[in-house]
Amino acid sequence: MKRIVWLLWLLLLSIPLYPQQAKVTMIGTPKGIYIDVNDLEMAKKGYVVLRKGSGEDEFALIRHIVALQSIASVQQRIKELLFIFPESGSLSDSLAQSLWQAWEDPLKQQQYLSLQIPQIRIGFGLGLIDTTAVLGKDYSYKIVAVDGSEYNANMTYRLPKVDFSAIKSIEVDPGEAFPILRFRSAIGQAAPLFDVYRRVRGSGSEFRPVYSTRGISGNSQNDSIIYYLQDTTALQSVRYEYCLIGKDLFGNLGTSSDTVSLQVGGFRNINRGFNVRTAAIDGGIKIYWEPLEQRYALQNILLYRSDNYDTNYQLLATVPVTDTSYIDQSVRAGKSYYYQLVMQGESGVSFPTARVSGIATGIVNILPPTRVHAYMQENLPALDWQHMDSINVAGFYIYRSFDANGKLSQISNFIPYHAEQQSYHYQDSSATIGDVISYYAIAAVSHTQSLSPLSEVVKLSIPKGAKMEIAAPRQLRYLWLDRERVSITWYDMEKILNGVNYYQVYRKSKDEISFPTSVFAKVETNEFVDTLSQAGSYDYAIQVVIDSARTSALSSAIQVEKVVDKPLAPLKIRLYMVDDSKLLIQWDRSATAMKAYNIYRSAGKADPELVKTIPGSQFEYLDAEIKKDNMYYYFVTSVDSNSIESERSQLVFYGE
């Protein structure tokens, strides 16, 4: 019943399939020849249909149409249609009830018959399908009413090619369970039905019909028809190609869509982890990887381990998606292990990462750094130290606390050791709290990630009013959440700065030279979601705020462009010669009301120029400024209520 509803809705916006005035209409269909008598009075009395093929001498009876007598007869006639029109879905008893009420009410009769839906006309007895006709053969038909009136018609049984509006893909989503595809067509002359075709990419096989969940609806602007499907028969990890072919209400095939490709499987929507590495540390093997960018779509990270590179990987641990490392302590020194990660989504998983190996080498005892000295250098705390072990030491880590009894936390990245270097230097650019005493210590690290004991703890008083440079946010990225909302993210500065309170977001248009002094937004996390309802290019920059008073410089700007949603171009441009000095250009009206239409013209090889802008209520223009021997080219564009202009229509021309 749902399909009948959207068929009614679509046909209310479409041109009738055939003229209502004709006495007999005949159309070739895949199920046979459709015959419509277009005579309601004849249908109310009943009639017979006779047929004679090419080379046959006598007409033979092929159908006797009896006038409807009760709702039961309507139900019976509708049920006989199911094998002829399977796209109609379940033709329910409620539809039969509606047809019977319309049969007895002249006003409702005209409402139903004006829709020109073959199922309804067959239900009323106006139409029938000759399912025994053979393609390519000639037939003569004689339709005789009870009162003796007679109609004659001839036809060669062929399937027409139906010209629908172009069908283009707008969404190809592999999905986490089944792939979802959406296509769009202009509402004028849109296909009321469609078939889905699929093949395995690269197999050399032909496209075959797919029978799966599908539907059709209008878009919010009411200027397009949206065809959508969910292929519940697709197999995981197989790459398919899909296309749609529009059909009329009789099942005749028409316009084909573009071909799209996808690989099925929820893991196709989940990015795998990358840059997975291992390091031997005290008491085990450390596995670490880059932070994940798709955390909102994930649930867990699954870590697998095996003693063999090729086989027998077992789940070792399930870790949160925010983690970037895991320490495997269930290892034996000197033994090799192999690891890989899998990202787990709501109903699927990613491809495994590349396999990496690790070996536990045990603990290496190394000495701590010596001669540690802390001092102020250009308003920043600085450290100097020495270390003489050139065999086991790979580098250093710096630790800091602002509390004499507090825990020392690592603040530096890995600082490499150089055998020819006698002393080392580090400047603490992340110390942002003035007028306090900082406590520093340094640890040496071995090639197997074993740490030395901490060096002596040195303290440093940061002078009051010292102006520390605060690192600006970096690694700005953006992701569209939907058609209007964009998410701006950046590196979490709390990982390298103490006392981060919030971030300030600045925004400007592309044409503005610099960012305004006023703050566009404040956020407490390293993400900002902005709603862009108007098309255009926007620049964003981020500033970090420390201790509610001190700010960093602005980050490098990132540019986000919202593409304008253009209206559809006018359809079916036609050009007529009125006389030797005038050309008439016409086009079909848009489904959505337009503010205006622009007519462009070029003569010979000249560039196109705008010759006229006319109101949106007009659909033709008479060009009286032409010369007989010139070649002229025309195209038309639509302008919507927001003064946004469409792409060019098809090109039409006049001349030789």
XYZ file of C-alpha atoms in Angstrom:
656
model
C 0.000 0.000 0.000
C 2.926 2.343 0.690
C 4.072 2.077 -2.916
C 0.594 2.961 -4.172
C 0.728 6.076 -1.953
C 3.990 7.411 -3.386
C 2.899 6.507 -6.901
C -0.203 8.649 -6.410
C 1.926 11.483 -5.024
C 4.413 11.322 -7.890
C 1.767 11.164 -10.593
C -0.005 14.214 -9.196
C 3.158 16.112 -10.163
C 3.670 14.403 -13.530
C 2.252 14.643 -17.025
C -0.377 11.930 -17.847
C 1.044 8.856 -19.552
C -1.368 9.079 -22.511
C -4.168 11.360 -23.766
C -7.469 10.767 -22.017
C -9.450 11.709 -25.139
C -8.212 8.776 -27.278
C -10.770 5.976 -27.666
C -8.242 3.132 -27.566
C -4.709 3.354 -26.176
C -2.195 0.539 -26.754
C 1.226 0.321 -25.080
C 3.815 -2.454 -25.238
C 4.916 -3.752 -21.824
C 7.201 -6.602 -20.658
C 4.052 -8.565 -19.636
C 2.172 -8.046 -22.895
C 0.167 -5.397 -24.758
C -1.736 -2.997 -22.517
C -5.096 -1.944 -24.025
C -7.193 0.901 -22.602
C -10.661 1.655 -24.034
C -10.955 5.092 -22.345
C -14.754 4.652 -22.263
C -16.239 4.497 -18.756
C -19.783 3.894 -20.009
C -18.587 0.844 -21.954
C -16.796 -0.454 -18.834
C -19.990 -0.092 -16.799
C -21.897 -2.316 -19.235
C -19.135 -4.780 -20.127
C -17.405 -5.628 -23.411
C -15.380 -8.310 -25.202
C -11.928 -8.059 -26.783
C -11.131 -9.978 -29.985
C -7.695 -10.359 -31.560
C -6.344 -11.412 -34.928
C -2.639 -11.908 -35.601
C -0.796 -11.280 -38.866
C -1.760 -14.043 -41.336
C -4.810 -15.147 -39.331
C -8.243 -15.034 -41.010
C -10.598 -14.822 -38.048
C -10.744 -12.783 -34.829
C -10.565 -14.839 -31.638
C -11.955 -13.916 -28.226
C -9.162 -13.181 -25.719
C -10.965 -11.362 -22.883
C -14.473 -10.740 -21.578
C -14.694 -7.705 -19.264
C -17.697 -7.825 -16.946
C -18.998 -4.715 -15.188
C -18.178 -4.516 -11.475
C -21.057 -5.835 -9.359
C -19.663 -5.745 -5.785
C -16.548 -5.092 -3.716
C -15.739 -8.805 -4.012
C -15.395 -8.438 -7.784
C -13.029 -5.490 -7.272
C -10.919 -7.558 -4.862
C -10.733 -10.442 -7.314
C -9.696 -8.168 -10.185
C -6.976 -6.518 -8.071
C -5.522 -9.857 -6.913
C -5.187 -10.931 -10.542
C -2.844 -7.984 -11.075
C -0.163 -9.054 -8.587
C 1.834 -11.154 -11.065
C 1.566 -8.426 -13.719
C 2.574 -5.495 -11.495
C 4.771 -6.934 -8.705
C 6.198 -3.444 -7.966
C 2.809 -2.407 -6.622
C 3.459 -4.423 -3.467
C 0.510 -5.699 -1.468
C -2.699 -4.449 -3.103
C -4.772 -4.475 0.073
C -8.497 -4.769 0.741
C -8.531 -1.102 1.749
C -7.574 -0.174 -1.819
C -10.377 -2.377 -3.137
C -12.784 -0.625 -0.776
C -11.607 2.791 -2.065
C -12.042 1.729 -5.705
C -15.523 0.394 -5.068
C -16.536 3.658 -3.386
C -15.095 5.587 -6.342
C -16.969 3.323 -8.762
C -20.236 4.402 -7.178
C -19.286 8.100 -6.804
C -18.801 10.040 -10.109
C -16.660 12.731 -8.433
C -14.250 10.173 -6.957
C -14.191 8.333 -10.294
C -12.713 11.359 -12.034
C -10.162 11.882 -9.247
C -8.891 8.316 -9.573
C -8.999 8.156 -13.365
C -7.092 11.435 -13.763
C -4.049 9.749 -12.168
C -3.677 7.404 -15.182
C -2.351 4.502 -13.021
C -2.836 1.242 -14.985
C -3.683 -0.798 -11.861
C -6.628 1.503 -11.103
C -7.838 1.574 -14.706
C -7.687 -2.226 -14.926
C -9.566 -2.375 -11.621
C -12.332 -0.225 -13.153
C -12.446 -2.379 -16.289
C -11.081 0.336 -18.586
C -7.815 -1.492 -19.252
C -6.465 -4.997 -19.712
C -3.213 -6.699 -20.687
C -2.957 -9.226 -23.513
C -0.349 -11.481 -21.901
C -0.307 -13.959 -24.848
C 1.046 -11.455 -27.410
C 4.496 -12.211 -28.892
C 7.130 -9.480 -29.267
C 7.653 -8.257 -32.808
C 4.347 -9.544 -34.213
C 1.517 -7.454 -35.713
C -1.960 -7.628 -34.169
C -5.436 -6.264 -34.933
C -7.907 -5.815 -32.088
C -11.690 -5.447 -32.105
C -13.424 -4.208 -28.951
C -17.191 -4.767 -28.959
C -19.540 -3.302 -26.344
C -22.807 -4.831 -25.129
C -24.784 -2.230 -27.085
C -22.962 -3.225 -30.312
C -20.594 -0.236 -30.522
C -17.165 -1.253 -31.729
C -13.570 0.028 -31.629
C -10.728 -1.220 -33.806
C -6.986 -0.825 -33.230
C -3.753 -2.200 -34.715
C -0.315 -2.562 -33.154
C 3.118 -4.110 -33.665
C 4.154 -5.416 -30.239
C 7.360 -3.580 -29.274
C 8.730 -2.272 -25.980
C 9.117 1.511 -25.966
C 12.236 3.238 -24.640
C 11.083 5.685 -21.985
C 12.923 8.998 -21.636
C 13.076 9.939 -17.951
C 15.018 12.700 -16.225
C 18.667 11.843 -15.557
C 19.324 9.741 -12.426
C 22.534 10.576 -10.522
C 24.050 9.056 -7.395
C 24.244 11.297 -4.293
C 25.252 8.854 -1.520
C 27.248 5.612 -1.500
C 27.569 4.249 2.046
C 29.036 0.758 2.641
C 27.240 0.742 5.998
C 28.125 -1.299 9.039
C 25.656 -4.056 8.157
C 24.346 -3.518 4.602
C 25.249 -0.940 1.937
C 22.932 2.042 1.471
C 22.688 3.980 -1.809
C 20.726 7.063 -2.757
C 20.129 8.543 -6.202
C 18.400 11.739 -7.312
C 16.393 12.817 -10.335
C 14.685 16.088 -11.253
C 10.995 15.854 -10.412
C 9.877 16.725 -13.967
C 9.510 13.484 -15.978
C 10.969 11.429 -13.113
C 10.766 7.636 -13.269
C 7.918 6.425 -10.981
C 9.584 2.998 -10.552
C 13.136 1.688 -10.751
C 15.111 -1.537 -10.865
C 18.451 -2.075 -9.112
C 21.258 -3.873 -10.947
C 24.451 -5.212 -9.417
C 27.579 -7.122 -10.378
C 30.822 -8.130 -8.682
C 33.477 -5.682 -9.749
C 36.267 -7.143 -11.863
C 34.507 -10.486 -12.368
C 33.489 -9.842 -15.970
C 29.919 -10.831 -15.133
C 26.842 -8.980 -16.361
C 24.711 -6.675 -14.233
C 21.860 -8.634 -12.622
C 18.693 -7.413 -10.884
C 18.800 -7.071 -7.098
C 15.621 -7.626 -5.085
C 16.123 -5.834 -1.788
C 14.759 -3.032 0.388
C 14.085 0.108 -1.654
C 11.942 3.227 -1.700
C 11.245 6.570 -3.304
C 10.412 9.980 -1.857
C 10.652 13.698 -2.532
C 13.390 15.909 -1.114
C 12.779 18.801 1.289
C 12.908 21.370 -1.526
C 10.305 19.387 -3.496
C 12.326 19.730 -6.697
C 13.844 16.248 -6.846
C 12.893 12.604 -6.487
C 15.139 10.523 -4.196
C 15.547 6.808 -4.965
C 17.147 4.794 -2.163
C 17.951 1.166 -1.458
C 19.532 -1.011 1.201
C 21.078 -4.129 -0.308
C 20.378 -6.803 2.318
C 21.640 -9.526 -0.040
C 25.208 -8.149 -0.309
C 28.067 -10.273 1.021
C 30.698 -8.920 3.392
C 34.092 -7.841 1.963
C 32.906 -8.116 -1.676
C 33.251 -5.068 -3.960
C 30.141 -4.459 -6.064
C 29.069 -2.079 -8.794
C 25.485 -0.751 -8.794
C 23.245 1.189 -11.152
C 19.533 2.060 -11.312
C 17.268 1.921 -14.367
C 14.053 3.919 -14.293
C 10.760 2.216 -15.224
C 7.324 3.465 -16.120
C 4.176 2.105 -14.463
C 3.968 -0.683 -17.065
C 7.517 -1.943 -16.332
C 9.146 -0.489 -19.470
C 12.802 0.367 -18.858
C 14.104 3.876 -19.442
C 16.969 6.048 -18.260
C 19.946 4.433 -16.487
C 21.860 6.063 -13.641
C 25.612 6.394 -13.335
C 27.458 3.332 -12.002
C 28.802 3.432 -8.439
C 31.146 1.079 -6.622
C 31.589 0.073 -2.991
C 33.045 -2.692 -0.851
C 30.588 -4.180 1.606
C 31.293 -4.525 5.302
C 31.083 -2.517 8.483
C 34.888 -2.486 8.742
C 35.020 -0.352 5.597
C 33.573 2.470 7.697
C 36.224 2.057 10.395
C 39.762 3.253 9.837
C 42.532 0.933 10.869
C 45.235 2.060 13.307
C 48.579 3.119 11.920
C 52.235 3.523 12.820
C 52.170 0.686 15.360
C 55.556 0.122 17.023
C 57.086 -1.830 19.890
C 59.850 -1.178 22.386
C 61.459 -3.336 25.043
C 60.987 -1.796 28.487
C 61.575 -2.845 32.061
C 59.419 -5.889 32.701
C 57.858 -6.319 29.256
C 57.177 -5.027 25.744
C 55.489 -1.693 25.078
C 53.156 -1.549 22.061
C 52.265 2.012 21.019
C 50.494 3.701 18.105
C 49.296 7.050 16.787
C 46.157 8.591 18.391
C 42.973 7.567 16.585
C 41.052 10.241 14.677
C 37.762 8.282 14.437
C 37.090 7.749 18.132
C 33.414 8.793 17.925
C 32.683 5.767 15.685
C 34.639 3.231 17.761
C 34.040 1.230 20.935
C 37.341 -0.495 21.708
C 40.812 -1.316 20.441
C 41.474 -5.046 20.253
C 45.131 -6.078 20.682
C 46.128 -9.506 19.325
C 49.364 -11.404 19.914
C 50.976 -14.530 18.498
C 54.250 -16.472 18.815
C 54.134 -16.998 15.034
C 54.096 -14.196 12.448
C 51.533 -15.888 10.158
C 49.045 -17.710 12.405
C 47.392 -18.232 15.784
C 46.765 -14.625 16.844
C 44.912 -14.513 20.167
C 43.174 -11.584 21.846
C 45.616 -10.172 24.372
C 43.745 -7.108 25.634
C 40.797 -4.776 24.992
C 41.788 -1.149 25.570
C 39.887 2.173 25.356
C 39.996 4.052 22.059
C 41.653 7.019 23.794
C 44.744 4.948 24.705
C 47.877 5.060 22.578
C 49.941 2.340 24.250
C 49.810 -0.960 26.109
C 52.499 -2.806 28.086
C 52.606 -6.564 27.636
C 54.114 -7.947 30.831
C 53.277 -11.617 30.172
C 56.464 -12.180 28.152
C 59.744 -14.067 28.543
C 63.086 -12.372 28.053
C 64.745 -13.213 24.752
C 61.523 -14.470 23.087
C 59.961 -12.769 20.030
C 56.263 -11.857 19.907
C 54.059 -10.476 17.119
C 51.263 -7.950 17.564
C 48.460 -6.334 15.534
C 45.527 -4.039 16.378
C 41.879 -4.167 15.270
C 39.472 -1.234 15.787
C 36.007 -2.306 16.973
C 32.918 -0.326 15.880
C 29.250 -0.695 16.775
C 28.671 -3.723 14.559
C 31.914 -4.314 12.701
C 35.668 -4.115 12.906
C 38.458 -2.557 10.884
C 41.105 -4.332 8.875
C 43.996 -5.431 11.134
C 47.040 -3.176 11.294
C 50.399 -4.251 9.973
C 52.014 -6.897 12.167
C 54.925 -5.745 14.316
C 57.415 -7.776 16.322
C 58.816 -7.189 19.789
C 61.368 -8.905 21.992
C 61.737 -8.614 25.762
C 65.390 -8.070 26.678
C 65.138 -7.623 30.420
C 66.279 -4.748 32.638
C 69.462 -2.751 31.892
C 70.985 -0.932 34.840
C 72.244 2.535 33.867
C 73.444 5.503 35.884
C 71.401 8.698 36.267
C 72.534 12.013 34.727
C 74.952 14.149 36.777
C 75.770 17.867 37.288
C 72.162 18.945 36.783
C 71.786 22.742 36.854
C 68.551 24.805 36.585
C 68.426 28.528 35.698
C 66.331 31.151 33.883
C 67.182 31.809 30.244
C 65.243 34.467 28.312
C 62.261 34.204 30.689
C 62.177 30.404 30.347
C 63.441 27.746 32.784
C 66.494 25.921 31.421
C 68.401 22.773 32.440
C 71.977 21.589 31.813
C 73.354 18.119 32.660
C 75.987 15.546 31.765
C 76.174 11.759 31.258
C 79.205 9.634 30.444
C 77.686 6.204 29.573
C 78.102 5.898 25.787
C 77.233 2.174 25.540
C 73.802 1.668 27.101
C 72.194 5.127 27.110
C 69.915 6.079 24.207
C 68.605 9.396 25.564
C 66.840 11.282 28.343
C 63.451 12.328 29.737
C 62.804 15.507 31.783
C 60.504 15.410 34.836
C 58.924 18.336 36.692
C 56.716 19.204 39.651
C 55.493 22.510 41.153
C 55.189 20.903 44.584
C 58.178 19.869 46.716
C 56.289 16.761 47.825
C 54.377 16.230 44.593
C 54.827 13.601 41.916
C 57.381 14.379 39.229
C 55.741 14.054 35.776
C 57.433 13.629 32.425
C 57.279 16.875 30.412
C 59.676 16.280 27.519
C 59.781 14.117 24.461
C 62.698 11.757 23.983
C 66.019 13.673 23.956
C 68.649 11.636 22.013
C 72.093 10.871 23.457
C 75.214 11.689 21.405
C 78.482 10.074 22.434
C 80.585 13.046 21.263
C 78.460 15.512 23.256
C 79.747 16.333 26.745
C 76.713 18.233 28.113
C 72.999 18.619 27.303
C 70.531 21.471 27.402
C 66.728 21.726 27.650
C 64.431 24.769 27.780
C 61.036 24.300 29.453
C 58.617 26.228 27.221
C 55.589 24.626 28.929
C 56.194 26.265 32.330
C 53.321 28.734 32.394
C 52.730 29.467 36.091
C 54.736 32.438 37.310
C 56.034 33.283 40.798
C 56.435 29.615 41.867
C 59.244 27.175 42.530
C 59.723 24.393 39.978
C 61.378 21.090 40.804
C 63.205 19.237 38.026
C 64.869 15.840 37.644
C 66.245 13.899 34.673
C 66.294 10.164 33.887
C 68.451 8.385 31.339
C 66.820 5.734 29.135
C 68.467 2.668 27.602
C 68.088 1.270 24.099
C 65.562 -1.204 25.563
C 63.581 1.606 27.240
C 64.930 0.797 30.707
C 65.037 3.930 32.868
C 67.819 4.966 35.196
C 67.071 6.278 38.691
C 66.185 9.967 38.678
C 68.981 12.456 38.953
C 69.216 14.775 41.900
C 66.150 17.044 42.144
C 66.983 20.696 41.474
C 64.701 23.613 42.189
C 64.226 26.889 40.391
C 62.219 29.953 41.401
C 60.447 31.413 38.385
C 60.460 35.208 38.859
C 57.144 36.983 39.311
C 55.968 38.576 36.075
C 58.149 36.413 33.850
C 56.558 36.329 30.401
C 56.496 32.748 29.250
C 55.735 32.032 25.630
C 52.774 29.684 25.431
C 52.689 27.241 22.541
C 49.844 27.897 20.127
C 47.411 25.070 19.236
C 48.435 23.016 16.226
C 47.211 20.195 13.947
C 43.881 21.859 13.110
C 41.525 19.632 11.137
C 37.878 19.723 10.133
C 35.159 17.153 9.448
C 31.622 17.752 8.128
C 29.069 16.171 10.489
C 26.162 16.892 8.139
C 25.273 19.417 5.426
C 25.527 22.404 7.775
C 27.598 21.406 10.832
C 31.403 21.227 10.707
C 33.653 19.958 13.505
C 37.025 21.738 14.029
C 39.541 19.755 16.109
C 43.157 20.347 17.156
C 45.917 18.869 19.275
C 45.004 18.541 22.961
C 47.284 21.190 24.506
C 46.702 19.814 28.010
C 49.197 17.102 27.106
C 52.054 19.634 27.010
C 50.767 22.635 29.023
C 49.767 22.984 32.652
C 46.871 25.156 33.727
C 44.866 25.064 30.486
C 41.446 26.597 31.203
C 39.783 26.774 27.792
C 40.264 27.588 24.117
C 39.158 30.682 22.228
C 37.899 30.250 18.675
C 38.246 33.006 16.092
C 36.450 33.024 12.740
C 36.541 35.268 9.702
C 35.336 35.171 6.136
C 37.755 34.538 3.292
C 37.649 38.185 2.196
C 38.615 39.594 5.607
C 42.324 40.384 5.877
C 42.776 39.488 9.554
C 40.818 37.844 12.344
C 38.622 40.141 14.466
C 39.711 40.996 18.006
C 36.458 39.669 19.459
C 36.271 35.972 20.322
C 33.833 33.961 18.199
C 33.425 31.103 20.727
C 34.928 29.537 23.857
C 35.248 25.767 24.359
C 36.741 23.639 27.122
C 37.775 20.715 24.909
C 39.850 20.571 21.754
C 36.795 20.537 19.468
C 34.399 23.207 18.207
C 31.248 22.498 16.169
C 30.071 25.377 13.999
C 26.831 25.656 12.006
C 27.308 27.140 8.525
C 23.943 27.867 6.962
C 25.317 30.226 4.307
C 27.690 29.158 1.542
C 31.196 30.601 1.494
C 34.776 30.158 2.745
C 35.571 30.593 6.436
C 38.933 30.752 8.240
C 39.346 29.496 11.803
C 42.172 30.000 14.309
C 42.472 28.745 17.894
C 44.052 30.295 20.990
C 44.744 28.527 24.278
C 44.034 30.313 27.588
C 46.183 29.535 30.660
C 45.093 30.338 34.215
C 42.105 32.342 32.884
C 44.417 35.240 31.973
C 47.375 34.307 29.784
C 46.913 33.402 26.127
C 48.993 31.891 23.380
C 49.385 33.289 19.909
C 46.744 32.320 17.352
C 47.227 28.979 15.683
C 47.776 28.651 11.973
C 44.473 29.220 10.227
C 42.415 26.457 8.649
C 39.963 27.209 5.849
C 36.552 25.545 5.550
C 34.455 26.010 2.432
C 30.691 25.453 2.383
C 29.601 24.818 -1.185
C 26.501 26.641 -2.335
C 23.414 24.477 -2.890
C 22.493 25.476 -6.397
C 19.009 25.014 -7.858
C 18.512 22.632 -10.754
C 19.009 24.017 -14.242
C 15.949 24.337 -16.521
C 15.009 21.154 -18.387
C 14.208 20.423 -22.052
C 15.328 23.640 -23.734
C 13.614 24.113 -27.111
C 14.335 26.618 -29.900
C 11.903 27.654 -32.654
C 12.307 29.965 -35.653
C 9.384 32.436 -35.681
C 10.444 34.305 -38.814
C 13.717 35.397 -40.377
C 14.506 37.778 -37.541
C 13.104 36.139 -34.398
C 13.897 33.028 -32.355
C 11.641 31.680 -29.596
C 13.363 29.764 -26.741
C 11.230 27.701 -24.330
C 11.863 25.388 -21.383
C 9.948 23.303 -18.856
C 8.955 25.002 -15.627
C 10.892 24.029 -12.500
C 9.131 21.982 -9.829
C 10.157 24.617 -7.279
C 9.185 28.218 -7.915
C 12.110 30.269 -9.212
C 12.775 33.958 -8.721
C 13.973 34.442 -12.298
C 15.535 32.843 -15.371
C 18.656 34.142 -17.139
C 18.936 33.724 -20.925
C 22.467 33.619 -22.334
C 23.422 33.858 -26.008
C 26.590 33.725 -28.048
C 26.933 34.539 -31.743
C 29.487 32.509 -33.699
C 32.639 32.062 -31.608
C 31.904 34.957 -29.244
C 31.686 34.355 -25.501
C 28.181 33.867 -24.052
C 26.546 36.990 -22.686
C 23.428 37.588 -20.624
C 20.760 38.944 -22.945
C 17.720 38.888 -20.693
C 16.544 38.152 -17.143
C 12.853 37.296 -16.980
C 10.528 36.583 -14.010
C 10.248 33.028 -12.710
C 6.620 32.833 -13.836
C 7.644 32.941 -17.534
C 9.070 29.974 -19.418
C 9.878 31.411 -22.832
C 11.730 34.321 -24.414
C 11.463 35.807 -27.899
C 14.833 37.001 -29.215
C 14.122 39.601 -31.903
C 17.725 40.801 -32.236
C 19.224 38.201 -34.554
C 20.634 38.181 -38.040
C 19.608 35.549 -40.535
C 23.057 34.259 -41.565
C 24.606 34.022 -38.070
C 25.042 30.959 -35.860
C 23.484 31.446 -32.377
C 23.897 29.388 -29.217
C 21.606 29.634 -26.185
C 21.417 28.268 -22.667
C 19.241 29.170 -19.659
C 19.918 29.224 -15.904
C 17.547 29.270 -12.910
C 17.791 31.832 -10.105
C 16.184 30.835 -6.801
C 14.694 32.991 -4.046
C 18.174 33.427 -2.494
C 19.501 34.821 -5.819
C 21.635 31.696 -6.308
C 22.104 30.793 -9.946
C 22.034 27.210 -11.242
C 24.453 25.544 -13.628
C 23.852 25.948 -17.359
C 21.013 24.136 -19.050
C 21.632 22.052 -22.159
C 22.909 24.085 -25.126
C 20.625 24.733 -28.123
C 21.656 26.452 -31.334
C 20.343 27.895 -34.588
C 22.128 28.341 -37.905
C 24.358 26.420 -40.259
